[in-house]
Short mmCIF file of C-alpha atoms in Angstrom, two decimals:
data_model
loop_
_atom_site.label_atom_id
_atom_site.label_comp_id
_atom_site.label_asym_id
_atom_site.label_seq_id
_atom_site.Cartn_x
_atom_site.Cartn_y
_atom_site.Cartn_z
CA MET A 1 0.02 0.08 0.16
CA ASP A 2 1.18 3.56 -0.82
CA GLN A 3 1.83 5.05 2.74
CA ASN A 4 2.25 8.46 1.26
CA GLN A 5 -1.49 8.52 1.08
CA THR A 6 -3.76 10.19 3.49
CA PRO A 7 -7.13 9.30 2.47
CA LEU A 8 -9.28 10.48 5.38
CA LEU A 9 -7.34 13.53 5.85
CA THR A 10 -7.39 14.55 2.41
CA ALA A 11 -11.17 13.93 2.03
CA LEU A 12 -11.78 15.98 5.21
CA LYS A 13 -9.74 18.91 3.87
CA GLN A 14 -11.76 18.78 0.84
CA ALA A 15 -14.92 18.64 2.28
CA ALA A 16 -14.16 21.47 4.67
CA GLU A 17 -13.21 23.66 1.62
CA THR A 18 -16.23 22.67 -0.40
CA PRO A 19 -19.14 25.47 -0.23
CA GLY A 20 -22.56 24.55 0.63
CA ALA A 21 -25.65 25.17 2.62
CA ALA A 22 -25.33 23.09 5.82
CA PHE A 23 -28.46 21.66 7.42
CA TYR A 24 -26.87 19.06 9.45
CA THR A 25 -24.94 19.03 12.82
CA PRO A 26 -23.03 20.24 14.51
CA GLY A 27 -24.87 23.74 14.87
CA HIS A 28 -21.95 25.85 14.41
CA ARG A 29 -22.25 25.33 10.81
CA ARG A 30 -18.66 25.01 9.78
CA GLY A 31 -17.60 27.53 12.23
CA GLN A 32 -20.14 30.22 11.35
CA GLY A 33 -21.75 30.17 14.55
CA ILE A 34 -19.05 29.40 17.05
CA PRO A 35 -18.66 31.58 20.16
CA GLU A 36 -16.27 34.52 19.66
CA SER A 37 -14.30 33.35 22.69
CA LEU A 38 -13.68 30.07 20.94
CA ALA A 39 -12.51 31.85 17.71
CA ALA A 40 -10.22 34.02 19.74
CA VAL A 41 -8.45 30.88 21.18
CA PHE A 42 -8.44 28.53 18.24
CA GLY A 43 -9.11 30.43 15.20
CA SER A 44 -12.15 29.49 12.81
CA GLN A 45 -10.42 27.41 10.24
CA VAL A 46 -10.42 24.29 12.48
CA PHE A 47 -14.27 24.38 12.80
CA ARG A 48 -14.68 24.19 9.14
CA ALA A 49 -13.31 20.56 9.34
CA ASP A 50 -15.59 19.83 12.27
CA LEU A 51 -17.78 17.81 10.08
CA PRO A 52 -20.35 14.89 10.67
CA GLU A 53 -20.69 11.66 8.79
CA LEU A 54 -20.87 13.12 5.26
CA PRO A 55 -21.15 10.57 2.29
CA GLU A 56 -17.53 11.53 1.20
CA LEU A 57 -16.32 11.07 4.76
CA ASP A 58 -17.44 7.41 5.24
CA ASN A 59 -18.80 5.85 8.46
CA LEU A 60 -16.70 4.83 11.22
CA PHE A 61 -19.13 1.99 12.27
CA ALA A 62 -19.54 0.89 8.64
CA PRO A 63 -16.39 1.95 6.75
CA GLU A 64 -16.39 1.37 3.20
CA GLY A 65 -14.54 4.45 1.80
CA VAL A 66 -11.76 6.81 3.27
CA ILE A 67 -12.01 5.49 6.81
CA LYS A 68 -11.60 1.87 5.59
CA GLN A 69 -8.62 3.04 3.49
CA ALA A 70 -7.05 4.81 6.47
CA GLN A 71 -7.37 1.91 8.81
CA GLU A 72 -5.95 -0.60 6.06
CA LEU A 73 -2.89 1.70 5.66
CA ALA A 74 -2.71 1.82 9.59
CA ALA A 75 -2.77 -1.87 9.85
CA ALA A 76 -0.04 -2.04 6.97
CA ALA A 77 2.13 0.32 8.76
CA PHE A 78 1.95 -0.95 12.50
CA GLY A 79 2.01 -4.75 11.44
CA SER A 80 -1.39 -6.04 12.13
CA ASP A 81 -3.99 -7.69 10.08
CA LEU A 82 -6.68 -5.39 11.03
CA CYS A 83 -6.88 -1.79 12.76
CA ARG A 84 -9.72 0.09 14.33
CA PHE A 85 -9.68 3.63 15.14
CA LEU A 86 -10.73 5.05 18.56
CA VAL A 87 -12.02 8.41 19.10
CA ASN A 88 -12.69 7.95 22.83
CA GLY A 89 -9.15 6.91 23.87
CA SER A 90 -7.53 3.61 24.61
CA THR A 91 -10.14 3.19 27.32
CA VAL A 92 -12.67 1.93 24.98
CA GLY A 93 -10.32 -0.47 23.37
CA ILE A 94 -9.37 -2.04 26.49
CA ILE A 95 -13.10 -2.44 27.41
CA ALA A 96 -13.84 -3.79 23.99
CA SER A 97 -11.18 -6.24 24.11
CA ILE A 98 -12.62 -7.90 27.17
CA LEU A 99 -16.36 -7.85 26.05
CA ALA A 100 -14.77 -9.51 22.74
CA THR A 101 -13.06 -12.35 24.67
CA CYS A 102 -14.95 -12.91 27.86
CA ASP A 103 -18.67 -13.87 28.74
CA PRO A 104 -20.17 -13.39 31.96
CA GLU A 105 -18.36 -15.42 34.84
CA ASP A 106 -15.44 -16.18 32.40
CA LYS A 107 -12.12 -15.63 34.00
CA ILE A 108 -9.50 -13.25 32.64
CA LEU A 109 -6.04 -13.05 34.11
CA LEU A 110 -4.78 -9.69 34.64
CA PRO A 111 -1.78 -7.92 36.32
CA ARG A 112 -2.50 -6.17 39.44
CA ASN A 113 -1.16 -2.84 38.03
CA ILE A 114 -3.65 -2.76 35.26
CA HIS A 115 -5.26 0.56 34.18
CA LYS A 116 -8.48 1.51 35.78
CA SER A 117 -10.38 1.15 32.48
CA VAL A 118 -10.12 -2.55 33.03
CA ILE A 119 -12.55 -1.98 35.87
CA SER A 120 -15.38 -0.56 33.39
CA GLY A 121 -14.55 -3.86 31.11
CA LEU A 122 -15.09 -6.17 34.06
CA VAL A 123 -18.51 -4.36 34.96
CA MET A 124 -19.76 -4.61 31.49
CA SER A 125 -18.62 -8.06 30.52
CA GLY A 126 -19.27 -9.67 34.08
CA ALA A 127 -15.95 -11.36 33.77
CA ARG A 128 -14.17 -12.58 36.83
CA ALA A 129 -10.55 -11.31 37.39
CA ILE A 130 -7.64 -13.44 38.37
CA PHE A 131 -5.11 -11.04 39.57
CA ILE A 132 -1.27 -11.68 39.42
CA ASN A 133 1.14 -8.95 40.92
CA PRO A 134 3.83 -7.78 38.67
CA GLU A 135 7.51 -8.48 39.56
CA TYR A 136 8.47 -5.40 42.07
CA ASP A 137 11.68 -3.25 42.04
CA GLN A 138 12.58 -2.97 45.61
CA ASP A 139 15.19 -0.38 45.20
CA TRP A 140 13.18 2.03 43.13
CA HIS A 141 9.69 0.98 44.40
CA PHE A 142 7.49 0.51 41.48
CA PRO A 143 6.13 -2.51 39.64
CA LEU A 144 7.86 -4.15 36.75
CA SER A 145 5.96 -6.59 34.42
CA LEU A 146 4.33 -9.98 35.00
CA THR A 147 6.68 -12.79 34.62
CA PRO A 148 6.22 -15.81 32.31
CA LYS A 149 6.39 -18.40 35.32
CA ALA A 150 3.90 -16.61 37.18
CA ILE A 151 1.40 -16.55 34.31
CA ALA A 152 2.23 -20.37 33.47
CA LYS A 153 1.34 -21.17 37.40
CA ALA A 154 -1.83 -18.96 37.41
CA LEU A 155 -2.83 -20.96 34.09
CA GLU A 156 -2.25 -24.12 35.74
CA LYS A 157 -4.17 -23.13 38.59
CA HIS A 158 -7.11 -21.83 36.77
CA PRO A 159 -7.07 -23.82 33.46
CA ASP A 160 -10.55 -22.27 32.74
CA ILE A 161 -9.13 -18.85 32.08
CA LYS A 162 -10.51 -17.37 28.81
CA ALA A 163 -7.91 -14.54 28.04
CA VAL A 164 -4.69 -12.84 29.38
CA MET A 165 -4.09 -9.18 29.53
CA VAL A 166 -0.79 -7.59 30.22
CA VAL A 167 0.67 -4.05 30.21
CA TYR A 168 3.57 -3.75 27.71
CA PRO A 169 5.20 -1.21 28.34
CA THR A 170 4.46 0.06 31.73
CA TYR A 171 4.09 3.69 32.30
CA HIS A 172 7.86 3.73 33.33
CA GLY A 173 8.74 2.10 29.88
CA ILE A 174 9.43 -1.39 31.36
CA CYS A 175 8.99 -4.13 29.04
CA GLY A 176 8.38 -7.92 30.28
CA ASN A 177 9.07 -10.97 28.19
CA LEU A 178 6.25 -10.91 25.91
CA ALA A 179 7.54 -13.32 23.73
CA ALA A 180 7.63 -16.14 26.24
CA ILE A 181 4.36 -15.01 27.82
CA ALA A 182 2.63 -15.33 24.21
CA THR A 183 4.06 -18.82 23.75
CA ILE A 184 2.49 -19.82 27.11
CA VAL A 185 -0.70 -18.13 26.48
CA HIS A 186 -1.10 -19.61 23.15
CA ASN A 187 -0.29 -23.12 24.35
CA HIS A 188 -3.54 -22.76 26.15
CA ASN A 189 -5.23 -21.71 22.98
CA ILE A 190 -6.44 -18.47 24.53
CA PRO A 191 -5.74 -15.05 23.14
CA LEU A 192 -3.22 -12.47 24.75
CA LEU A 193 -4.58 -8.99 25.02
CA VAL A 194 -2.13 -6.34 25.44
CA ASP A 195 -2.50 -2.67 27.03
CA GLU A 196 0.31 -1.16 24.87
CA ALA A 197 -0.92 2.41 25.39
CA HIS A 198 2.57 3.71 25.70
CA GLY A 199 4.23 1.74 23.13
CA GLY A 200 2.67 2.97 19.89
CA HIS A 201 6.15 4.02 18.56
CA PHE A 202 7.91 0.65 19.42
CA HIS A 203 7.50 -0.70 15.76
CA PHE A 204 9.27 2.18 14.00
CA HIS A 205 12.73 2.04 15.27
CA GLN A 206 15.26 -0.82 15.77
CA GLN A 207 16.79 0.69 18.98
CA LEU A 208 13.16 0.48 20.53
CA PRO A 209 11.99 -2.76 22.07
CA PRO A 210 9.87 -4.76 19.59
CA SER A 211 5.95 -4.18 19.35
CA ALA A 212 3.60 -6.43 20.99
CA LEU A 213 2.39 -7.45 17.68
CA GLN A 214 5.98 -8.61 16.93
CA TRP A 215 5.94 -10.64 19.97
CA GLY A 216 2.90 -12.44 19.13
CA ALA A 217 -0.03 -10.44 20.77
CA ASP A 218 -3.41 -11.51 19.34
CA LEU A 219 -4.88 -7.75 20.07
CA THR A 220 -3.12 -4.53 21.25
CA VAL A 221 -4.43 -1.23 22.14
CA GLN A 222 -2.19 1.82 21.46
CA SER A 223 -2.58 5.38 22.51
CA THR A 224 -1.50 7.01 19.17
CA HIS A 225 -1.60 10.53 20.96
CA LYS A 226 0.92 9.50 23.75
CA VAL A 227 4.04 9.65 21.98
CA LEU A 228 3.09 9.89 18.18
CA GLY A 229 1.47 12.80 16.51
CA ALA A 230 -2.27 12.15 16.85
CA MET A 231 -4.61 14.46 18.64
CA ASN A 232 -5.49 13.68 22.43
CA GLN A 233 -8.23 10.90 22.74
CA ALA A 234 -7.18 9.40 19.27
CA SER A 235 -5.95 5.72 19.58
CA MET A 236 -5.98 2.39 17.75
CA VAL A 237 -6.98 -1.29 18.40
CA HIS A 238 -4.74 -3.82 16.22
CA ILE A 239 -5.58 -7.38 15.75
CA LYS A 240 -3.52 -10.12 14.31
CA GLY A 241 -4.43 -13.81 13.85
CA ASP A 242 -7.79 -15.56 14.29
CA ARG A 243 -8.24 -15.79 18.22
CA ILE A 244 -10.29 -12.67 18.29
CA ASN A 245 -13.74 -12.58 17.56
CA LEU A 246 -13.90 -9.59 15.13
CA SER A 247 -17.65 -9.29 14.96
CA ARG A 248 -17.83 -9.15 18.71
CA LEU A 249 -15.12 -6.56 18.82
CA ASP A 250 -16.81 -4.43 16.28
CA ASN A 251 -20.03 -4.72 18.17
CA ALA A 252 -18.61 -3.63 21.51
CA LEU A 253 -16.91 -0.70 19.87
CA GLN A 254 -20.15 0.48 18.43
CA MET A 255 -21.80 0.21 21.88
CA LEU A 256 -18.65 2.18 23.50
CA GLN A 257 -17.80 4.79 21.11
CA THR A 258 -19.66 7.96 20.32
CA THR A 259 -22.15 8.02 17.33
CA SER A 260 -20.81 11.39 16.66
CA PRO A 261 -17.05 10.79 16.28
CA SER A 262 -14.78 13.58 15.59
CA TYR A 263 -13.37 13.65 12.30
CA LEU A 264 -10.58 15.95 13.41
CA LEU A 265 -9.63 13.06 15.70
CA LEU A 266 -9.90 10.68 13.14
CA ALA A 267 -7.82 12.51 10.59
CA SER A 268 -5.16 12.95 13.14
CA LEU A 269 -4.88 9.35 13.20
CA ASP A 270 -4.55 9.19 9.41
CA ALA A 271 -1.83 11.97 9.62
CA ALA A 272 0.17 10.53 12.57
CA ARG A 273 0.49 7.04 10.78
CA HIS A 274 1.67 9.02 7.61
CA GLN A 275 4.19 10.86 9.63
CA ILE A 276 5.79 8.10 11.47
CA VAL A 277 5.84 5.81 8.46
CA ASN A 278 7.57 8.28 6.37
CA HIS A 279 9.67 10.44 8.93
CA GLY A 280 9.74 8.25 11.97
CA GLN A 281 13.21 6.79 11.69
CA LYS A 282 14.83 10.46 11.48
CA ARG A 283 12.40 11.75 14.21
CA LEU A 284 12.78 8.79 16.64
CA THR A 285 16.54 8.83 16.14
CA GLU A 286 16.83 12.52 17.32
CA ALA A 287 14.54 11.72 20.41
CA LEU A 288 16.53 8.90 21.25
CA LYS A 289 19.72 11.06 21.19
CA LEU A 290 17.92 13.74 23.31
CA ALA A 291 16.98 11.18 25.82
CA GLN A 292 20.42 9.75 26.07
CA ARG A 293 21.87 13.47 26.64
CA ALA A 294 19.34 14.13 29.15
CA LYS A 295 20.10 10.98 31.09
CA THR A 296 23.81 11.41 31.04
CA GLN A 297 23.68 15.24 32.28
CA LEU A 298 21.17 14.01 35.09
CA GLU A 299 23.34 11.49 36.14
CA ASN A 300 25.98 13.94 37.06
CA LEU A 301 23.63 16.15 39.35
CA PRO A 302 24.21 15.37 42.96
CA GLY A 303 21.21 13.91 44.87
CA LEU A 304 19.57 12.55 41.72
CA ARG A 305 19.18 8.91 40.33
CA VAL A 306 18.19 8.07 36.53
CA TYR A 307 16.60 4.64 36.48
CA HIS A 308 18.40 1.94 34.76
CA PRO A 309 16.32 -1.37 35.51
CA PRO A 310 17.92 -4.66 36.29
CA LEU A 311 17.39 -7.31 33.50
CA THR A 312 14.98 -9.93 35.24
CA ALA A 313 12.16 -12.01 34.32
CA GLY A 314 9.81 -9.02 34.81
CA CYS A 315 12.01 -6.31 32.85
CA VAL A 316 13.87 -7.61 29.63
CA ALA A 317 14.08 -4.16 28.19
CA LEU A 318 13.37 -0.42 28.71
CA ASP A 319 11.82 2.28 26.40
CA PRO A 320 14.83 4.56 26.08
CA THR A 321 12.42 7.69 25.43
CA ARG A 322 11.31 7.22 29.03
CA LEU A 323 13.16 9.02 31.64
CA THR A 324 12.67 8.11 35.36
CA VAL A 325 14.56 10.33 38.02
CA GLU A 326 14.47 9.67 41.67
CA VAL A 327 14.26 13.06 43.53
CA SER A 328 13.81 11.49 47.22
CA HIS A 329 17.57 12.12 48.05
CA CYS A 330 16.79 15.70 47.43
CA GLY A 331 14.50 15.78 50.38
CA LEU A 332 11.40 15.89 48.00
CA SER A 333 8.55 13.72 47.01
CA GLY A 334 7.85 13.39 43.36
CA TYR A 335 4.82 15.58 43.77
CA GLU A 336 6.74 18.35 45.42
CA ALA A 337 9.41 18.22 42.68
CA ASP A 338 6.87 18.30 40.09
CA THR A 339 5.09 21.41 41.54
CA ILE A 340 8.54 23.22 41.81
CA LEU A 341 9.43 22.12 37.98
CA HIS A 342 6.05 23.17 36.77
CA GLN A 343 5.58 26.43 38.74
CA GLN A 344 9.25 27.85 38.49
CA PHE A 345 10.65 26.18 35.04
CA GLY A 346 7.61 25.52 32.97
CA VAL A 347 8.71 21.92 32.78
CA THR A 348 6.07 19.26 33.66
CA ALA A 349 6.23 15.58 34.08
CA GLU A 350 4.05 13.05 32.54
CA LEU A 351 4.20 10.88 35.86
CA PRO A 352 4.91 12.16 39.36
CA ASP A 353 4.77 9.74 42.16
CA LEU A 354 6.11 9.25 45.64
CA GLN A 355 9.88 9.24 44.95
CA HIS A 356 10.33 9.87 41.15
CA LEU A 357 9.23 11.98 38.25
CA THR A 358 8.86 10.01 34.79
CA MET A 359 9.35 12.14 31.50
CA ILE A 360 8.16 11.10 28.08
CA ILE A 361 10.72 12.36 25.43
CA SER A 362 8.92 12.30 22.26
CA PRO A 363 9.97 12.99 18.48
CA ALA A 364 8.32 16.57 19.07
CA ASN A 365 10.83 17.70 21.87
CA SER A 366 13.51 19.91 21.05
CA GLN A 367 17.10 20.47 22.63
CA ALA A 368 15.75 23.59 24.07
CA ASP A 369 13.21 21.31 26.04
CA ILE A 370 15.93 19.18 27.30
CA ASP A 371 18.01 22.28 28.34
CA GLN A 372 15.07 23.54 30.38
CA MET A 373 14.37 20.25 32.10
CA ILE A 374 18.20 19.91 33.06
CA LYS A 375 17.84 23.55 34.21
CA GLY A 376 14.96 22.66 36.53
CA PHE A 377 16.53 19.47 37.86
CA ALA A 378 19.74 21.09 38.61
CA PHE A 379 18.08 23.74 40.62
CA LEU A 380 16.44 20.80 42.70
CA SER A 381 19.93 19.29 43.33
CA GLN A 382 21.55 22.57 44.10
CA LYS A 383 18.65 23.47 46.55
CA ALA A 384 18.91 20.23 48.37
CA LEU A 385 22.59 20.48 48.74
CA SER A 386 22.24 24.18 50.02
CA GLU A 387 19.75 23.16 52.54
CA ALA A 388 21.55 19.81 53.76
CA SER A 389 24.67 22.26 54.21
CA GLN A 390 22.61 24.69 56.42
CA ASN A 391 20.70 22.07 58.45
CA PRO A 392 22.36 18.72 58.19
CA PRO A 393 19.58 16.14 58.61
CA THR A 394 20.12 12.96 60.68
CA GLN A 395 17.86 11.26 58.27
CA ASN A 396 15.85 12.38 55.30
CA GLN A 397 12.22 12.44 56.32
CA HIS A 398 10.55 12.24 52.96
CA HIS A 399 12.91 9.52 51.84
CA TRP A 400 12.42 7.29 55.05
CA GLN A 401 8.74 7.66 54.95
CA MET A 402 8.64 6.42 51.46
CA ILE A 403 11.06 3.58 51.86
CA ASP A 404 9.10 2.18 54.96
CA THR A 405 5.86 2.12 52.91
CA ILE A 406 4.64 -1.54 51.98
CA SER A 407 3.80 -1.48 48.41
CA PRO A 408 0.47 -2.99 47.15
CA PHE A 409 2.40 -4.70 44.32
CA GLU A 410 5.05 -6.76 46.39
CA THR A 411 3.97 -10.36 46.05
CA ALA A 412 3.07 -12.17 42.83
CA ILE A 413 0.08 -14.41 43.89
CA ALA A 414 -2.81 -15.53 41.63
CA GLU A 415 -6.06 -14.62 43.41
CA VAL A 416 -9.79 -14.04 42.84
CA SER A 417 -11.33 -11.07 44.07
CA ALA A 418 -13.80 -11.48 47.24
CA MET A 419 -16.65 -10.80 44.61
CA SER A 420 -16.93 -10.09 40.98
CA VAL A 421 -16.30 -6.25 40.17
CA ARG A 422 -19.92 -6.44 38.48
CA ASP A 423 -21.52 -7.50 41.61
CA ALA A 424 -19.73 -5.05 43.69
CA PHE A 425 -20.81 -2.23 41.20
CA PHE A 426 -24.38 -3.10 41.63
CA ALA A 427 -24.29 -4.01 45.27
CA LYS A 428 -25.70 -1.93 48.26
CA THR A 429 -22.96 0.06 49.85
CA ILE A 430 -22.17 2.08 52.99
CA SER A 431 -19.59 4.58 54.02
CA LEU A 432 -17.29 3.43 57.04
CA PRO A 433 -14.36 5.39 58.76
CA THR A 434 -11.22 4.38 57.01
CA PRO A 435 -9.70 2.77 60.15
CA ASP A 436 -12.63 0.41 60.31
CA CYS A 437 -12.31 -0.76 56.58
CA PRO A 438 -9.43 -3.42 56.71
CA GLY A 439 -11.24 -6.74 55.76
CA GLN A 440 -14.37 -4.98 54.22
CA ILE A 441 -15.00 -5.24 50.49
CA SER A 442 -14.23 -2.17 48.57
CA ALA A 443 -17.25 -0.63 46.65
CA GLU A 444 -14.93 1.89 44.93
CA CYS A 445 -11.95 2.23 42.42
CA VAL A 446 -9.51 4.26 44.14
CA CYS A 447 -6.21 5.05 42.52
CA PRO A 448 -3.45 7.90 42.34
CA TYR A 449 -3.95 9.64 39.04
CA PRO A 450 -1.65 9.57 36.98
CA PRO A 451 -0.95 6.94 36.42
CA GLY A 452 -4.65 5.45 37.01
CA VAL A 453 -3.56 2.06 38.43
CA PRO A 454 -6.24 1.21 41.10
CA ILE A 455 -4.97 0.46 44.53
CA LEU A 456 -8.50 -0.51 45.64
CA TRP A 457 -10.71 -2.29 43.26
CA PRO A 458 -14.60 -2.89 43.66
CA GLY A 459 -14.99 -6.55 45.05
CA GLU A 460 -11.51 -6.70 46.75
CA ALA A 461 -10.88 -6.96 50.44
CA ILE A 462 -9.17 -3.82 51.71
CA SER A 463 -6.03 -4.21 53.23
CA LYS A 464 -4.11 -2.03 55.68
CA LYS A 465 -1.14 -1.62 53.40
CA ALA A 466 -3.41 -0.25 50.58
CA ILE A 467 -4.92 2.40 52.84
CA ALA A 468 -1.44 3.20 53.98
CA PHE A 469 -0.24 3.74 50.65
CA LEU A 470 -3.02 5.88 49.63
CA GLN A 471 -2.76 8.04 52.56
CA GLN A 472 0.95 8.44 51.97
CA VAL A 473 0.30 9.42 48.31
CA GLN A 474 -2.28 11.99 49.54
CA ALA A 475 0.00 13.50 52.44
CA LEU A 476 2.83 14.10 49.90
CA GLY A 477 0.69 15.93 47.58
CA GLY A 478 -0.50 13.28 45.06
CA GLU A 479 -3.97 13.26 43.79
CA ILE A 480 -6.38 10.34 44.58
CA THR A 481 -9.23 9.55 42.35
CA GLY A 482 -12.50 7.44 42.53
CA SER A 483 -12.93 7.81 46.26
CA SER A 484 -16.36 9.46 47.32
CA ASP A 485 -14.61 11.10 50.11
CA LYS A 486 -11.75 13.03 48.88
CA THR A 487 -10.04 13.37 52.14
CA LEU A 488 -9.86 9.60 52.43
CA ALA A 489 -11.43 9.82 56.09
CA THR A 490 -14.06 7.49 54.81
CA LEU A 491 -14.38 4.72 52.20
CA ARG A 492 -17.24 3.10 50.62
CA VAL A 493 -17.70 -0.49 51.24
CA ILE A 494 -20.24 -3.41 50.59
CA ASP A 495 -23.20 -3.57 52.82
CA HIS A 496 -23.49 -7.32 53.85
#
């Protein structure tokens, strides 16, 4: 296929430039009726392309024209058999993948650090989750990936599992042994689903880890907007092989996606594919050079550590465009460091957490961006050294607090929740003081955001260590989502 084509983008441009009397939605009539305040910020031209399913623009849910052509070009570019465009983010791809592979009460094997969108998939499908904790980095205090051995044991213990979902790569860029995992899963004749939201760029440069499809995934969901050039919310789901019921997947996507899809988002997927295919090698090479320069300079700053993962069963590679920096030895939590960098230097991390900041270095970043980031981190380093010389501490309070926290992801066990997520969603609930909640069944999906990894699932028994972890995240400036009580003084639990 001619990867120089942009059928959907070209058709949208032509439609936007074609004069006519519009008697269809949206009501702003190609920008003529947009509020002046919007035009002042965005200009008027973009609204001319904010069009509905005109005959020349095809239909997302029954594509026969330019959308079909754009999806076929994307499939060829990313190495899949079939591609489906998503305008509601990777969330709908994750949910649809569960609906496509699991009936009510079917078991699905999941890593405990899966994204919270899986909760919605479990509620809608009625599937029962079998959780495995990923391997855990005790030095850096965050999860790695599931190990092939843990997956094999879980499948042996639960031979009726219908699908396996893994995260590849993690938010920190950590890649597990997906080739071995795919072999194990396929030996049980079930599909391997991959949340590859952060790995859409992998296929396009030899210095990056292989893509999930290259390692044998049956279905993978990619956020094309996270590293590549698509607009926010624009994602793709890719299918390879015959283990996925395509008709059921399409039905699920029709149910989950808006019936008024944005052609601006759809066209951005077409354009992002064109860009990465035709210019990706050069652009990614530059991004990799910038990332390496940043790591080299940061490693020379006192009080900072740059993440270099140990090669283990739970980590066989690291996305080199991910930069994770520990700041706790500067006497700061990641949240505090993020605030300083954002407010004083205009440098904003993708993921602040208890001890670290994780930055995404994309092909759109410049040397000036890297220089500003180094300047900000140098300020944190110098500030910490100055304060330490004036007030030498016997121990770094923040650092020791964080080291002593017991992580929710420390032990790799395969377990079924106390009740299904769907049952918990529809159950009667009550609010209890948080100190009274250990041993109760959670009715809420509570997680720091980002990264959106639930610490409490609906249907899961609440543990003291999960509560302690959430309270510490909140105390150090992290944002907690999903709890009806923003103070965490109470939690909602199942009313037995």
